[in-house]
Each structure stands twice: as C-alpha cells, then as structure tokens.
PDB file of C-alpha atoms in Angstrom:
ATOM      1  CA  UNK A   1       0.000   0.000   0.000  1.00 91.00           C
ATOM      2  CA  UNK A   2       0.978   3.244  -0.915  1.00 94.00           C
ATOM      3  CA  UNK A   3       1.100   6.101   1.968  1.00 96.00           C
ATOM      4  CA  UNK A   4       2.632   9.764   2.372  1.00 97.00           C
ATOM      5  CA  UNK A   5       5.070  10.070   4.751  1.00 95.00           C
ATOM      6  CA  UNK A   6       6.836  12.686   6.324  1.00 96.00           C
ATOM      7  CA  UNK A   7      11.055  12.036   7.113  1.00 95.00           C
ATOM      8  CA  UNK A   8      13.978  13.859   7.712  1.00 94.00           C
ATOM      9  CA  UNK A   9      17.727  13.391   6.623  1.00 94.00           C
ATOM     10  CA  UNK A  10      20.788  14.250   7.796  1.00 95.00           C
ATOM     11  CA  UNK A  11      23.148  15.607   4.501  1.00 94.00           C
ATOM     12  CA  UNK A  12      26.661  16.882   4.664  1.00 93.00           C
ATOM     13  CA  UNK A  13      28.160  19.120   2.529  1.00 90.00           C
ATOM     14  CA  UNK A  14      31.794  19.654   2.108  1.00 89.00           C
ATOM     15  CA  UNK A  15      32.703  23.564   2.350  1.00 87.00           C
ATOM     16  CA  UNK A  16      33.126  23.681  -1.768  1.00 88.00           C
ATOM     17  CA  UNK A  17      29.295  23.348  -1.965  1.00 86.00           C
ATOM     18  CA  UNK A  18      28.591  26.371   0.059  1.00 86.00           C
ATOM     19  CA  UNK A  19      27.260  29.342  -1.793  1.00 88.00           C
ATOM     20  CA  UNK A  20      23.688  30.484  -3.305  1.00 89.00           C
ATOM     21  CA  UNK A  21      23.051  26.916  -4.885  1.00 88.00           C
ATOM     22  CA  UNK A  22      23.073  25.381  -1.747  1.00 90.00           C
ATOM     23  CA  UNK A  23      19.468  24.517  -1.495  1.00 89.00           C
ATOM     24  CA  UNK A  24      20.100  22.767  -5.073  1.00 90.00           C
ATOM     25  CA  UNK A  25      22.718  20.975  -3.765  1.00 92.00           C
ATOM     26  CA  UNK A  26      21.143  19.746  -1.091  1.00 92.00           C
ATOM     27  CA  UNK A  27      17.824  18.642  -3.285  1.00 93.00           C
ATOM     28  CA  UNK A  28      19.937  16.769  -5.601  1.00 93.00           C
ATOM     29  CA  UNK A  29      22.074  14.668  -2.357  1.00 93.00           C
ATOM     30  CA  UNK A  30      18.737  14.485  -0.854  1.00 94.00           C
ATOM     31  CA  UNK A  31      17.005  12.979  -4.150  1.00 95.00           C
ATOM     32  CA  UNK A  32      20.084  10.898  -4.944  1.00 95.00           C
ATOM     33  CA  UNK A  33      20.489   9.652  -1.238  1.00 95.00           C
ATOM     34  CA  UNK A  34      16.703   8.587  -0.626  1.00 95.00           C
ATOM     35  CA  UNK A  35      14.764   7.806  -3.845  1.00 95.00           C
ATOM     36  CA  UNK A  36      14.274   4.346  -4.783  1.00 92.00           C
ATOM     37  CA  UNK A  37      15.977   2.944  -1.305  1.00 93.00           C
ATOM     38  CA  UNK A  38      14.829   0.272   1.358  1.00 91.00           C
ATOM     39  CA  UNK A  39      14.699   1.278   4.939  1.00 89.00           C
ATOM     40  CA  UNK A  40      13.575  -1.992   6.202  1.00 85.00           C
ATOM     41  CA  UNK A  41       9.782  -0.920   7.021  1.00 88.00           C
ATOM     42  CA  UNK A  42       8.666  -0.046   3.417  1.00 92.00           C
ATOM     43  CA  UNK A  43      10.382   1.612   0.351  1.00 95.00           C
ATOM     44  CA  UNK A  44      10.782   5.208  -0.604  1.00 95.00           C
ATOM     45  CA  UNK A  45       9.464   6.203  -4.194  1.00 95.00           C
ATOM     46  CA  UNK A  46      10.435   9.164  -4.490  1.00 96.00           C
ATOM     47  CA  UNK A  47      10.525  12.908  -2.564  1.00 96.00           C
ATOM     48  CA  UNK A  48       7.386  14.946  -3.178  1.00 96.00           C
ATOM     49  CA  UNK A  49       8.264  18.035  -1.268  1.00 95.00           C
ATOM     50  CA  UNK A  50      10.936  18.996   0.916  1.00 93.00           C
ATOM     51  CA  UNK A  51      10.308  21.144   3.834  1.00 91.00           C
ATOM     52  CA  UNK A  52      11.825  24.616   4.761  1.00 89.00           C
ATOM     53  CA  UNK A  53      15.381  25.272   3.618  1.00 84.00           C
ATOM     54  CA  UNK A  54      17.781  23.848   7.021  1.00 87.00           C
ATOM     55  CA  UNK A  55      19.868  25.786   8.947  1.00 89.00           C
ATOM     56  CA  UNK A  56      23.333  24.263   8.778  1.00 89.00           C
ATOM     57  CA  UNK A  57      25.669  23.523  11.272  1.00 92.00           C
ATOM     58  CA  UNK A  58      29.835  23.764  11.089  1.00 91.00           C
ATOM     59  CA  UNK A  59      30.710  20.412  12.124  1.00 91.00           C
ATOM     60  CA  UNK A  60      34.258  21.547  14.394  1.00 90.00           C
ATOM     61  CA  UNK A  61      37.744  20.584  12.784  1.00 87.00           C
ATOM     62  CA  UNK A  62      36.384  19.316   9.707  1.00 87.00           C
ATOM     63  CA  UNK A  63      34.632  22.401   7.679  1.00 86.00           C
ATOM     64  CA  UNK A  64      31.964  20.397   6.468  1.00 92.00           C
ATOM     65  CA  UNK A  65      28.660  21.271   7.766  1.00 94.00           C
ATOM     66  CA  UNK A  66      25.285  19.373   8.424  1.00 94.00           C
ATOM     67  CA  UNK A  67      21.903  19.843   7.228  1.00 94.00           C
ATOM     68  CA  UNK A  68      19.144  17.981   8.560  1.00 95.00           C
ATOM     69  CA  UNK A  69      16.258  18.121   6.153  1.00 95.00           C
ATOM     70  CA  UNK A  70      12.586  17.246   6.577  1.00 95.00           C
ATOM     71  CA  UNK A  71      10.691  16.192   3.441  1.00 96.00           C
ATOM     72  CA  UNK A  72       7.592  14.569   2.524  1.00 97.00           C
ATOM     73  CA  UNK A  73       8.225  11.296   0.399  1.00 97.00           C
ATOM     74  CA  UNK A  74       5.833   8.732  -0.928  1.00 97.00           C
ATOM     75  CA  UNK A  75       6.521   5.505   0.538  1.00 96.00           C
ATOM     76  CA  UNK A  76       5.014   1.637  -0.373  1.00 95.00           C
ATOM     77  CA  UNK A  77       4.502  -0.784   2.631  1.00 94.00           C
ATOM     78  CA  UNK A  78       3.831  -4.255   1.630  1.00 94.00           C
ATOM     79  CA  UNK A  79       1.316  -6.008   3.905  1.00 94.00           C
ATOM     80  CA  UNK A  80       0.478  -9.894   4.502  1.00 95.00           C
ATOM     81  CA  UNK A  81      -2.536 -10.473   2.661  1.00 95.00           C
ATOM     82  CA  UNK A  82      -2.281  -8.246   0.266  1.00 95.00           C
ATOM     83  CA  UNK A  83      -2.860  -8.948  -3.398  1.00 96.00           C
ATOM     84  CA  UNK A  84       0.155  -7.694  -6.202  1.00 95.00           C
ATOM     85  CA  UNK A  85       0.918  -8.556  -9.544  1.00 96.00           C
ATOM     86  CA  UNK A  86       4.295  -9.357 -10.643  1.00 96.00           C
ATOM     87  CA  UNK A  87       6.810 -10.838 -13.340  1.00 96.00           C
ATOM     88  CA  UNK A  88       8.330 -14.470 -12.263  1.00 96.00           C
ATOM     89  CA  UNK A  89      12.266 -14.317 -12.861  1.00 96.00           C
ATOM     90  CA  UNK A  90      13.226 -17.357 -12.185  1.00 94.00           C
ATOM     91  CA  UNK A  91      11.662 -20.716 -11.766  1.00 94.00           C
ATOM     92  CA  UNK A  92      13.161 -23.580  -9.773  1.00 93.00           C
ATOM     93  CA  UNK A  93      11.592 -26.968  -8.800  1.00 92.00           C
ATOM     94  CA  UNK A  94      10.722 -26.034  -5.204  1.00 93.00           C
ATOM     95  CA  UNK A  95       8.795 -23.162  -6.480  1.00 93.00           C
ATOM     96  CA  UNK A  96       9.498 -20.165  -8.918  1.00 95.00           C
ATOM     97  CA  UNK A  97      10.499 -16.420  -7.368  1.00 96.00           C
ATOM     98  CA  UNK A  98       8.687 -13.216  -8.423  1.00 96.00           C
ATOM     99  CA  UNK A  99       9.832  -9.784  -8.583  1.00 95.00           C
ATOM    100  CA  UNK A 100       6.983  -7.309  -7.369  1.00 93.00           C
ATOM    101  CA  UNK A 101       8.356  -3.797  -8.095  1.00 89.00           C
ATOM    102  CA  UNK A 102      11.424  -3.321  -5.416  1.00 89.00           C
ATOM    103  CA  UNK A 103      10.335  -6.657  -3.572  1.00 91.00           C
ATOM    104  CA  UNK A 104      11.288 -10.528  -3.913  1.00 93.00           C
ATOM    105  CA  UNK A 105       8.826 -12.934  -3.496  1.00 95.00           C
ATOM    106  CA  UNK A 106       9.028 -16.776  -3.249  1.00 96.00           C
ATOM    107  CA  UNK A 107       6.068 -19.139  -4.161  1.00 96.00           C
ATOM    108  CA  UNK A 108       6.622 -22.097  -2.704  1.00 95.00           C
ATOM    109  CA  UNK A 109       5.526 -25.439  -4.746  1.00 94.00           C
ATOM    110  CA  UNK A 110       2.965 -25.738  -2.083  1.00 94.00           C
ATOM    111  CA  UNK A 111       1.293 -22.409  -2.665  1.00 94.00           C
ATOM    112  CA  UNK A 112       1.090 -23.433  -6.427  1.00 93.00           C
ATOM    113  CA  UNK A 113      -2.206 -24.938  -7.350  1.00 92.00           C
ATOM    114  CA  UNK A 114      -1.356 -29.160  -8.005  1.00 90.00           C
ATOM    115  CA  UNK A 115      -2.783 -29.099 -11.131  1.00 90.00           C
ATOM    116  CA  UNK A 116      -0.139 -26.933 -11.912  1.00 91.00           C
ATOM    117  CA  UNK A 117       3.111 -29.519 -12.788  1.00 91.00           C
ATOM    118  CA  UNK A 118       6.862 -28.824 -12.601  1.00 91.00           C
ATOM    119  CA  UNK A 119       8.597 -29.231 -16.228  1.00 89.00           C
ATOM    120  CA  UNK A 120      12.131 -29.092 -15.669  1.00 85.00           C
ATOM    121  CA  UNK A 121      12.961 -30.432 -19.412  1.00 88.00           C
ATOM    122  CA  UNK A 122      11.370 -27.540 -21.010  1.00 85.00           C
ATOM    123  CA  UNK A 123      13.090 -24.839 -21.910  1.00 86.00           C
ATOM    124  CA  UNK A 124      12.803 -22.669 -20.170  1.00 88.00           C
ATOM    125  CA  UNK A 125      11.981 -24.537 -16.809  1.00 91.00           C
ATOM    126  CA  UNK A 126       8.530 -23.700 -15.986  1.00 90.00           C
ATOM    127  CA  UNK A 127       5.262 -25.259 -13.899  1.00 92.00           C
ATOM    128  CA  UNK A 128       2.373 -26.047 -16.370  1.00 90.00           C
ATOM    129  CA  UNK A 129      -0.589 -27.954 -16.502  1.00 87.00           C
ATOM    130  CA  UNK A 130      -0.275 -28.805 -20.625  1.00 83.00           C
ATOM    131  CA  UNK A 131      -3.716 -26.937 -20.730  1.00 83.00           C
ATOM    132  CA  UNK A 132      -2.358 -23.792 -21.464  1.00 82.00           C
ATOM    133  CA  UNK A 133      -1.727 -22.346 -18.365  1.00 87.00           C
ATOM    134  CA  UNK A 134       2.250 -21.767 -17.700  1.00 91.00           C
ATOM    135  CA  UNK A 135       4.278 -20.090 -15.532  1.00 92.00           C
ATOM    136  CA  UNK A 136       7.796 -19.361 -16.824  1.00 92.00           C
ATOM    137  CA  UNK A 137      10.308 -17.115 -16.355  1.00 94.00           C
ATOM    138  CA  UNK A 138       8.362 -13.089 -17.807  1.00 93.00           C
ATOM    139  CA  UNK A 139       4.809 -14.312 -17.211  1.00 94.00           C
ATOM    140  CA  UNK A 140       3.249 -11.832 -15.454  1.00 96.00           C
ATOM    141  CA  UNK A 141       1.661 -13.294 -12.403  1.00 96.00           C
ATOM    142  CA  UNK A 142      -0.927 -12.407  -9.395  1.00 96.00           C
ATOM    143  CA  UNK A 143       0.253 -13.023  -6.142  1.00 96.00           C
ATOM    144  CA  UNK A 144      -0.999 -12.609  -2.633  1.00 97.00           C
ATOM    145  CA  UNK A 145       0.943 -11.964  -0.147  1.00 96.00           C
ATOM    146  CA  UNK A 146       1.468 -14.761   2.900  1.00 96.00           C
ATOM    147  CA  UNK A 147       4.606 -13.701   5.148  1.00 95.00           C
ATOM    148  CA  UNK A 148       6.865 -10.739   4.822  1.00 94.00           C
ATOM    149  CA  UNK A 149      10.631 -10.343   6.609  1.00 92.00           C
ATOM    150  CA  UNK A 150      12.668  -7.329   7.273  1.00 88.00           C
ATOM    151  CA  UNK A 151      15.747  -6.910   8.072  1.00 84.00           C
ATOM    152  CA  UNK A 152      17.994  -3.672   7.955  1.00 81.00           C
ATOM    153  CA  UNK A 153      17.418  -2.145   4.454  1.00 81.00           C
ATOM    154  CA  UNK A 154      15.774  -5.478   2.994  1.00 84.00           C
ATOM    155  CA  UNK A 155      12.643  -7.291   3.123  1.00 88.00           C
ATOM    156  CA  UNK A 156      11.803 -10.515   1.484  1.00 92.00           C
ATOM    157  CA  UNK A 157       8.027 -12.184   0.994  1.00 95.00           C
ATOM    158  CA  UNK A 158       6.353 -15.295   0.773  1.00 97.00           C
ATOM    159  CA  UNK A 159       3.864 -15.452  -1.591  1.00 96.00           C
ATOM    160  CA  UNK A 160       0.848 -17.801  -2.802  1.00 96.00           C
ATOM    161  CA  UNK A 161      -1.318 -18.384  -6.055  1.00 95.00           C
ATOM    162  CA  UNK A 162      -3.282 -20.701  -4.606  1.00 93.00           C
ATOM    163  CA  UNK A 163      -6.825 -18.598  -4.692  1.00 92.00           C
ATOM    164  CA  UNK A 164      -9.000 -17.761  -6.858  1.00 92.00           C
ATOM    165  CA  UNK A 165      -8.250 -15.191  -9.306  1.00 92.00           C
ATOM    166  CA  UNK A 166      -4.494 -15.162  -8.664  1.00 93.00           C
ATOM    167  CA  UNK A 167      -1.892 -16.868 -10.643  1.00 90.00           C
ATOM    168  CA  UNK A 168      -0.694 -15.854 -14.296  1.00 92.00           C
ATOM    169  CA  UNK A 169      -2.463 -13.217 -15.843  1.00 91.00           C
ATOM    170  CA  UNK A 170      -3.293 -12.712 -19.832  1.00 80.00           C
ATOM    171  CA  UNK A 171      -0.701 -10.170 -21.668  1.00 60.00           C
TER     172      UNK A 171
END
C-alpha cells in the first residue's frame, strides 16, 4: 500500500558546496540519497516536497557542515494479505520467485495450485498444466501476499497463487 510520509535526513556538505546553490545541492544529495531505497519498514518512491530550507551547522575541525532536512516522500509498505501482480524471474523446482516492483517474493511449490506440474525439461523450466496455463520465467503473475521479513534495508516475501483469481495473468 501506498502512503505519504513525512522524514527527515541528515546531509553533509563539504565547504566547496557552500554558496547560493546550496538549497540545489542539497535537493539533488537528498534525491540521490533517498529515492528508490529500502529502509527496512517499506520503500521510498520518491521525494514529493521537501520542507523549509535547514539551517546548517559547522561540524568543528572538519569544515563540512550538516543539514538535517525534513521532506515529505511517498513511501510503499507491503502487507500480509495483500494482493500484487508481478513478473516471475526465475523458476526452480521447489517453487518459482517473483519480482513485485522493489520486492522478492518466493512461491513455494505448495502455494502453487497441483494441477499446476513442474517441467524441468522444457526450456525454459517452468510449472504447467499442458492446458495452457504456464508459468515461466516473464509471465506476469498475481500473487498474494502470505509472510513478509525485514531486516535492515531489505525485506523478502512469501507469496501464494493458490486462490481464486491469482496466478498468471493474460498479456
């Protein structure tokens, strides 16, 4: 799920960036820094707005000063239950793993509906039921959701397709 959040960020600057495009420079660190990274809890999309331009502080002996910047970012949280599509990169024979925007998920061969069959001489490996249904590595699939682990700027999911209306979708 998708949600606005409100953060702040400590930047430094080295003394060569001080002058009347600081609040440039410290967009662009900020943007660079934060956009498209993992903090564990959910993952940042991208800044919408950042707050009033910082006051910096000298950091003693060093010359570089600090900046700590408040900015409003929007940020996705993945939840257990929830329902996501995704494209399957690879497919093994204890299940097949799917790539969901920034996040990993595994589908066990248990969460695979049995009527769906591991084929491990095709080319490329891929479950199938010989009816036209296949799941190989590209098909864009419909997952839901089942466990989710974080750990310091990761997370990692467990997923099934063994509802209705999830599984591989028609491109």
């Amino acid at each position: 799920m998708f949600f606005i959040q409100y953060l702040e960020r400590t930047i430094n600057l080295h003394p060569s960036f001080l002058g009347p495009n600081i609040s440039n420079y410290l967009k662009d660190q900020l943007i660079a820094d934060v956009e498209g990274t993992n903090t564990g809890n959910y993952f940042i999309i991208c800044v919408i707005e950042i707050g009033d331009e910082p006051k910096g502080r000298v950091i003693p002996g060093s010359g570089i000063t600090e900046y700590v910047v408040t900015y409003r970012a929007l940020v996705w949280k993945p939840f257990k239950g929830e329902t996501l599509d995704g494209v399957v990169t690879s497919v093994v024979q204890n299940g097949c793993f799917v790539e969901v925007g920034p996040l990993t998920c595994f589908i066990s061969r248990q969460s695979i509906p049995s009527d769906l069959k591991f084929d491990g001489n095709a080319t490329p490996p891929q479950f199938t039921d010989n009816a036209g249904q296949i799941i190989e590595r590209g098909t864009h699939i419909r997952v839901k959701l089942v466990g989710i682990r974080t750990e310091v700027n990761q997370m990692f999911a467990v997923a099934t397709i063994k509802e209705d209306y999830l599984g591989p979708l028609d491109t």
